[in-house]
PDB file of C-alpha atoms in Angstrom:
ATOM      1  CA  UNK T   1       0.000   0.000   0.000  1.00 81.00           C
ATOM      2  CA  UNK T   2       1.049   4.031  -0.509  1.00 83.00           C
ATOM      3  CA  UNK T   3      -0.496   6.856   0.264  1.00 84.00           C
ATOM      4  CA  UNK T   4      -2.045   8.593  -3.053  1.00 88.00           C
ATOM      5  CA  UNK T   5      -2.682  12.152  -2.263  1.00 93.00           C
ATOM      6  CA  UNK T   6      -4.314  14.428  -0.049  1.00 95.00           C
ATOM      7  CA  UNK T   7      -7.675  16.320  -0.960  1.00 96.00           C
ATOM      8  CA  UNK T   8      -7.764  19.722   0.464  1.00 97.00           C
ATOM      9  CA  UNK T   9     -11.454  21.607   0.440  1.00 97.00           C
ATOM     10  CA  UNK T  10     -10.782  25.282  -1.383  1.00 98.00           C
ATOM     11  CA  UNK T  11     -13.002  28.476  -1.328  1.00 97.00           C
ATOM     12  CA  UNK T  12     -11.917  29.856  -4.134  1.00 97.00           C
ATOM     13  CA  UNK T  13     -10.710  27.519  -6.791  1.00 97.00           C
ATOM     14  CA  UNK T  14      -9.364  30.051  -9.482  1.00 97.00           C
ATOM     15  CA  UNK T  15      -7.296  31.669  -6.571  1.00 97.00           C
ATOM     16  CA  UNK T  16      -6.321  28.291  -5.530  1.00 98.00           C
ATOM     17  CA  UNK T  17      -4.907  26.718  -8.063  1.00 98.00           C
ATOM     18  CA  UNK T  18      -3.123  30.474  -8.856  1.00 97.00           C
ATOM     19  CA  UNK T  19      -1.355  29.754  -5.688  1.00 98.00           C
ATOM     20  CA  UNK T  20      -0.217  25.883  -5.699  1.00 98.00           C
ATOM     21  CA  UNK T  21       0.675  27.051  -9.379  1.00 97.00           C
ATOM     22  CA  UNK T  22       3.227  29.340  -8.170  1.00 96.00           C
ATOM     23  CA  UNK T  23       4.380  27.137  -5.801  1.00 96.00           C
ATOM     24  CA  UNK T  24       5.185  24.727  -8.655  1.00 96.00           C
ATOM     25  CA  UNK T  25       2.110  22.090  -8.965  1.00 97.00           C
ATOM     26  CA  UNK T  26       0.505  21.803 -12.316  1.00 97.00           C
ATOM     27  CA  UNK T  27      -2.770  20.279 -13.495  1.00 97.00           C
ATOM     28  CA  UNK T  28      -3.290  16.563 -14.133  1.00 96.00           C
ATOM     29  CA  UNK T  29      -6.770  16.824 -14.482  1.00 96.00           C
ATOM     30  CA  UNK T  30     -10.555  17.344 -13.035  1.00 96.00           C
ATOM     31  CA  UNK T  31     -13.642  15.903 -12.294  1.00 95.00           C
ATOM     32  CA  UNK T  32     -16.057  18.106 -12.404  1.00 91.00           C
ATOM     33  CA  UNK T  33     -19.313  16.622 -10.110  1.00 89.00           C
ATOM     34  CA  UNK T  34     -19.110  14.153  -7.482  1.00 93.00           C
ATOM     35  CA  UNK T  35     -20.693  14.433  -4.465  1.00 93.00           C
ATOM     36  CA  UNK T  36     -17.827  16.164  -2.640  1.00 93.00           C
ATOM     37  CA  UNK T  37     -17.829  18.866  -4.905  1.00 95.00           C
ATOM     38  CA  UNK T  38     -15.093  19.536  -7.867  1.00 96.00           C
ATOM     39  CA  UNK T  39     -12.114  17.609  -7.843  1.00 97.00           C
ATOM     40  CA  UNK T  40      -8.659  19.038  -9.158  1.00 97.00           C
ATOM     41  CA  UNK T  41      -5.805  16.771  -9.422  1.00 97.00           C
ATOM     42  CA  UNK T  42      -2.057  18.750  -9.042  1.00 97.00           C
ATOM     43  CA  UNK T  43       1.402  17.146  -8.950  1.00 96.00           C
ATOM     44  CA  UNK T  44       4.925  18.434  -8.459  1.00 95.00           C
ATOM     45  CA  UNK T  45       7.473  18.602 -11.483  1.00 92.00           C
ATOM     46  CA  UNK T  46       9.421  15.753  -9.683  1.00 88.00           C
ATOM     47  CA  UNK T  47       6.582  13.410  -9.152  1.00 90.00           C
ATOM     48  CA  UNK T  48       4.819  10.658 -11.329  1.00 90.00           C
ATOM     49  CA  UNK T  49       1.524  10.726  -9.849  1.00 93.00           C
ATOM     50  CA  UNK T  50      -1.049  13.319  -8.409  1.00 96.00           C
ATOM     51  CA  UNK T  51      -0.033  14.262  -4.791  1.00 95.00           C
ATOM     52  CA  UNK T  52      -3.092  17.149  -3.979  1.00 97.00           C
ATOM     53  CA  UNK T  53      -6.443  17.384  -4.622  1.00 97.00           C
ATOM     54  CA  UNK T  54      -8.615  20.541  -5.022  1.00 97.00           C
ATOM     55  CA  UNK T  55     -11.639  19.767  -3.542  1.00 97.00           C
ATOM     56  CA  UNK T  56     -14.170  22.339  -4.412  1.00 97.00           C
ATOM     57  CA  UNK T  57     -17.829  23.472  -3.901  1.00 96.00           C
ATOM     58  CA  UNK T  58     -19.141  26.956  -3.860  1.00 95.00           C
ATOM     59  CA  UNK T  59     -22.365  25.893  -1.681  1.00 95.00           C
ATOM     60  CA  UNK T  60     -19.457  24.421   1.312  1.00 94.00           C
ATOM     61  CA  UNK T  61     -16.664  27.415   1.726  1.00 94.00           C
ATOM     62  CA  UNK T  62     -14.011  26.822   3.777  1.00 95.00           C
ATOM     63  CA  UNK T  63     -14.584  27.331   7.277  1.00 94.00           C
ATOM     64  CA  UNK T  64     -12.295  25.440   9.291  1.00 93.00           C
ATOM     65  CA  UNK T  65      -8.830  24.492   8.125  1.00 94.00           C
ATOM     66  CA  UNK T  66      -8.098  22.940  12.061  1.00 92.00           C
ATOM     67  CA  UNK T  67      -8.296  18.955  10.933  1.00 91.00           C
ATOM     68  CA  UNK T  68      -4.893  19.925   8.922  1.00 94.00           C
ATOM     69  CA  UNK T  69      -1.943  20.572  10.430  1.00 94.00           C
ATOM     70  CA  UNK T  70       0.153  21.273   7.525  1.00 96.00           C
ATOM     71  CA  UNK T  71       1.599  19.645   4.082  1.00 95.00           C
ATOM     72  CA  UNK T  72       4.715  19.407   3.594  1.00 95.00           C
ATOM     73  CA  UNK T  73       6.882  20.201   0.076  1.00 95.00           C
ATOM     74  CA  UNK T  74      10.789  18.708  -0.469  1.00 93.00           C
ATOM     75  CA  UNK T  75      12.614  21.804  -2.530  1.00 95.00           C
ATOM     76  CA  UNK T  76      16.089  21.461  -3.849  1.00 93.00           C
ATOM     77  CA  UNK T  77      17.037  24.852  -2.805  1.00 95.00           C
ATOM     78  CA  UNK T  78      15.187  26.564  -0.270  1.00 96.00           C
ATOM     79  CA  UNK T  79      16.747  30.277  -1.063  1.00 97.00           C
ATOM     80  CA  UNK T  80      15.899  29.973  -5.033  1.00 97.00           C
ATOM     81  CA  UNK T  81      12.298  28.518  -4.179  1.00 97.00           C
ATOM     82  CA  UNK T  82      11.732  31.647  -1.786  1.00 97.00           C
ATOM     83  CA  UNK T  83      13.393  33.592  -4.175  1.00 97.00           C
ATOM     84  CA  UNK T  84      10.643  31.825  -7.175  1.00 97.00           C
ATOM     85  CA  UNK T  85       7.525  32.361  -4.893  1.00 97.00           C
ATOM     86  CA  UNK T  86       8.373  36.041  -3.803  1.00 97.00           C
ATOM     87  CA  UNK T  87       8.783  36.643  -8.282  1.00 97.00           C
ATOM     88  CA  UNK T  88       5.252  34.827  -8.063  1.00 96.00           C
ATOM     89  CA  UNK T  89       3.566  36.915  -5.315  1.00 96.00           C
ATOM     90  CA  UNK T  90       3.638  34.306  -2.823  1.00 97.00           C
ATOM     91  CA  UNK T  91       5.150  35.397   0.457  1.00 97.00           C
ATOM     92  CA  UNK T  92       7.578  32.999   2.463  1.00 98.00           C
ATOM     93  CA  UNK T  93       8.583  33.103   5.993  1.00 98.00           C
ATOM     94  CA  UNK T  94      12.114  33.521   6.755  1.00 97.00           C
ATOM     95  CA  UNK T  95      14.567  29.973   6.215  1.00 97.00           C
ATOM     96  CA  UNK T  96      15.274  28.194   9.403  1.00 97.00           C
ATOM     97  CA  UNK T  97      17.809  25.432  10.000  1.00 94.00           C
ATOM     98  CA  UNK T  98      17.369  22.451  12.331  1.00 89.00           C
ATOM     99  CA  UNK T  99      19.831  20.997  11.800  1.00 84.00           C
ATOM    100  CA  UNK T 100      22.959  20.472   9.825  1.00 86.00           C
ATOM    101  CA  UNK T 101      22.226  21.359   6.179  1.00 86.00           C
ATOM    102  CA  UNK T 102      18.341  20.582   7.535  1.00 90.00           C
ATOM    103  CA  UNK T 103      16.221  24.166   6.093  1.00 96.00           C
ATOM    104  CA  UNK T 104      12.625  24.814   5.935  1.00 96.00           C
ATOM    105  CA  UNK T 105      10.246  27.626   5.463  1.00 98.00           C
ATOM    106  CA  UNK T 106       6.704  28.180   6.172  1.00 98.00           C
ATOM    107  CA  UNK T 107       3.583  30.056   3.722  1.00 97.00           C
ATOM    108  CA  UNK T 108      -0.006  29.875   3.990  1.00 97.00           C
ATOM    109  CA  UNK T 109      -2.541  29.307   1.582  1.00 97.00           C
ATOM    110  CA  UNK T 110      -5.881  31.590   0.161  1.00 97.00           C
ATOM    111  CA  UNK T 111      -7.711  29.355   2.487  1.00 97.00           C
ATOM    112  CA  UNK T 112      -5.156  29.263   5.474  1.00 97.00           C
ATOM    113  CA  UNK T 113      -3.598  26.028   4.955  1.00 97.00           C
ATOM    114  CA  UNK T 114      -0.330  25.785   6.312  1.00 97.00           C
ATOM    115  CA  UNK T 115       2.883  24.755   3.617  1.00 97.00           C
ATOM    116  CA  UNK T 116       6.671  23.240   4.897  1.00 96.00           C
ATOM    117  CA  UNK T 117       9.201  23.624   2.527  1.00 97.00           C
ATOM    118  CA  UNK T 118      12.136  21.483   3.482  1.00 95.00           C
ATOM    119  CA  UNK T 119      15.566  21.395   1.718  1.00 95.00           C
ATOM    120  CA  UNK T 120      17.176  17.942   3.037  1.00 93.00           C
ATOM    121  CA  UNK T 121      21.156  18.184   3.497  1.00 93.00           C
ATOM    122  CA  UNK T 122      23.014  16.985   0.829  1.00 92.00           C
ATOM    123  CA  UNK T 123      23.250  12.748   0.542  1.00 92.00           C
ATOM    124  CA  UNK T 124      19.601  13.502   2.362  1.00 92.00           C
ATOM    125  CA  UNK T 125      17.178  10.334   0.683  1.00 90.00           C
ATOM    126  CA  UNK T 126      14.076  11.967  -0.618  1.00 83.00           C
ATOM    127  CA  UNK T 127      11.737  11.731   2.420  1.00 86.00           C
ATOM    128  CA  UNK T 128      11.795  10.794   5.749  1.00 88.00           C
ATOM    129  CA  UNK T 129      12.857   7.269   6.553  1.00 88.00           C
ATOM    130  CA  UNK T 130      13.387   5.657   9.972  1.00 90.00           C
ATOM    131  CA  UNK T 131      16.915   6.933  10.296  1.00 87.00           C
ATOM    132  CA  UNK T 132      15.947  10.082  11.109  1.00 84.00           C
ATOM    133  CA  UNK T 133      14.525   9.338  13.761  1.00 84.00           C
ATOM    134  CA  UNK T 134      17.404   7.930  15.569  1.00 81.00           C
TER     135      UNK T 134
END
Protein backbone atom coordinates (compact mmCIF):
# COMPACT_ATOMS: atom_id res chain seq x y z
CA UNK A 1 0.00 0.00 0.00
CA UNK A 2 1.05 4.03 -0.51
CA UNK A 3 -0.50 6.86 0.26
CA UNK A 4 -2.04 8.59 -3.05
CA UNK A 5 -2.68 12.15 -2.26
CA UNK A 6 -4.31 14.43 -0.05
CA UNK A 7 -7.67 16.32 -0.96
CA UNK A 8 -7.76 19.72 0.46
CA UNK A 9 -11.45 21.61 0.44
CA UNK A 10 -10.78 25.28 -1.38
CA UNK A 11 -13.00 28.48 -1.33
CA UNK A 12 -11.92 29.86 -4.13
CA UNK A 13 -10.71 27.52 -6.79
CA UNK A 14 -9.36 30.05 -9.48
CA UNK A 15 -7.30 31.67 -6.57
CA UNK A 16 -6.32 28.29 -5.53
CA UNK A 17 -4.91 26.72 -8.06
CA UNK A 18 -3.12 30.47 -8.86
CA UNK A 19 -1.36 29.75 -5.69
CA UNK A 20 -0.22 25.88 -5.70
CA UNK A 21 0.68 27.05 -9.38
CA UNK A 22 3.23 29.34 -8.17
CA UNK A 23 4.38 27.14 -5.80
CA UNK A 24 5.19 24.73 -8.65
CA UNK A 25 2.11 22.09 -8.97
CA UNK A 26 0.51 21.80 -12.32
CA UNK A 27 -2.77 20.28 -13.50
CA UNK A 28 -3.29 16.56 -14.13
CA UNK A 29 -6.77 16.82 -14.48
CA UNK A 30 -10.56 17.34 -13.03
CA UNK A 31 -13.64 15.90 -12.29
CA UNK A 32 -16.06 18.11 -12.40
CA UNK A 33 -19.31 16.62 -10.11
CA UNK A 34 -19.11 14.15 -7.48
CA UNK A 35 -20.69 14.43 -4.46
CA UNK A 36 -17.83 16.16 -2.64
CA UNK A 37 -17.83 18.87 -4.90
CA UNK A 38 -15.09 19.54 -7.87
CA UNK A 39 -12.11 17.61 -7.84
CA UNK A 40 -8.66 19.04 -9.16
CA UNK A 41 -5.80 16.77 -9.42
CA UNK A 42 -2.06 18.75 -9.04
CA UNK A 43 1.40 17.15 -8.95
CA UNK A 44 4.92 18.43 -8.46
CA UNK A 45 7.47 18.60 -11.48
CA UNK A 46 9.42 15.75 -9.68
CA UNK A 47 6.58 13.41 -9.15
CA UNK A 48 4.82 10.66 -11.33
CA UNK A 49 1.52 10.73 -9.85
CA UNK A 50 -1.05 13.32 -8.41
CA UNK A 51 -0.03 14.26 -4.79
CA UNK A 52 -3.09 17.15 -3.98
CA UNK A 53 -6.44 17.38 -4.62
CA UNK A 54 -8.61 20.54 -5.02
CA UNK A 55 -11.64 19.77 -3.54
CA UNK A 56 -14.17 22.34 -4.41
CA UNK A 57 -17.83 23.47 -3.90
CA UNK A 58 -19.14 26.96 -3.86
CA UNK A 59 -22.37 25.89 -1.68
CA UNK A 60 -19.46 24.42 1.31
CA UNK A 61 -16.66 27.42 1.73
CA UNK A 62 -14.01 26.82 3.78
CA UNK A 63 -14.58 27.33 7.28
CA UNK A 64 -12.30 25.44 9.29
CA UNK A 65 -8.83 24.49 8.12
CA UNK A 66 -8.10 22.94 12.06
CA UNK A 67 -8.30 18.96 10.93
CA UNK A 68 -4.89 19.92 8.92
CA UNK A 69 -1.94 20.57 10.43
CA UNK A 70 0.15 21.27 7.52
CA UNK A 71 1.60 19.65 4.08
CA UNK A 72 4.71 19.41 3.59
CA UNK A 73 6.88 20.20 0.08
CA UNK A 74 10.79 18.71 -0.47
CA UNK A 75 12.61 21.80 -2.53
CA UNK A 76 16.09 21.46 -3.85
CA UNK A 77 17.04 24.85 -2.81
CA UNK A 78 15.19 26.56 -0.27
CA UNK A 79 16.75 30.28 -1.06
CA UNK A 80 15.90 29.97 -5.03
CA UNK A 81 12.30 28.52 -4.18
CA UNK A 82 11.73 31.65 -1.79
CA UNK A 83 13.39 33.59 -4.18
CA UNK A 84 10.64 31.83 -7.17
CA UNK A 85 7.53 32.36 -4.89
CA UNK A 86 8.37 36.04 -3.80
CA UNK A 87 8.78 36.64 -8.28
CA UNK A 88 5.25 34.83 -8.06
CA UNK A 89 3.57 36.91 -5.31
CA UNK A 90 3.64 34.31 -2.82
CA UNK A 91 5.15 35.40 0.46
CA UNK A 92 7.58 33.00 2.46
CA UNK A 93 8.58 33.10 5.99
CA UNK A 94 12.11 33.52 6.76
CA UNK A 95 14.57 29.97 6.21
CA UNK A 96 15.27 28.19 9.40
CA UNK A 97 17.81 25.43 10.00
CA UNK A 98 17.37 22.45 12.33
CA UNK A 99 19.83 21.00 11.80
CA UNK A 100 22.96 20.47 9.83
CA UNK A 101 22.23 21.36 6.18
CA UNK A 102 18.34 20.58 7.54
CA UNK A 103 16.22 24.17 6.09
CA UNK A 104 12.62 24.81 5.94
CA UNK A 105 10.25 27.63 5.46
CA UNK A 106 6.70 28.18 6.17
CA UNK A 107 3.58 30.06 3.72
CA UNK A 108 -0.01 29.88 3.99
CA UNK A 109 -2.54 29.31 1.58
CA UNK A 110 -5.88 31.59 0.16
CA UNK A 111 -7.71 29.36 2.49
CA UNK A 112 -5.16 29.26 5.47
CA UNK A 113 -3.60 26.03 4.95
CA UNK A 114 -0.33 25.78 6.31
CA UNK A 115 2.88 24.76 3.62
CA UNK A 116 6.67 23.24 4.90
CA UNK A 117 9.20 23.62 2.53
CA UNK A 118 12.14 21.48 3.48
CA UNK A 119 15.57 21.39 1.72
CA UNK A 120 17.18 17.94 3.04
CA UNK A 121 21.16 18.18 3.50
CA UNK A 122 23.01 16.99 0.83
CA UNK A 123 23.25 12.75 0.54
CA UNK A 124 19.60 13.50 2.36
CA UNK A 125 17.18 10.33 0.68
CA UNK A 126 14.08 11.97 -0.62
CA UNK A 127 11.74 11.73 2.42
CA UNK A 128 11.79 10.79 5.75
CA UNK A 129 12.86 7.27 6.55
CA UNK A 130 13.39 5.66 9.97
CA UNK A 131 16.91 6.93 10.30
CA UNK A 132 15.95 10.08 11.11
CA UNK A 133 14.53 9.34 13.76
CA UNK A 134 17.40 7.93 15.57
Amino acid sequence: MRMLHLGLRVTDLERSLAFYAALGYAELGRVPETEFGSLTMLKLPGDPFASLELVHDPARPVKDISAVNHLVVQVDDLDATIAGLAARGVTAEPPAELGPGMRTSWLTDPDGYRIELVQWPPGHPAGMTAADFV
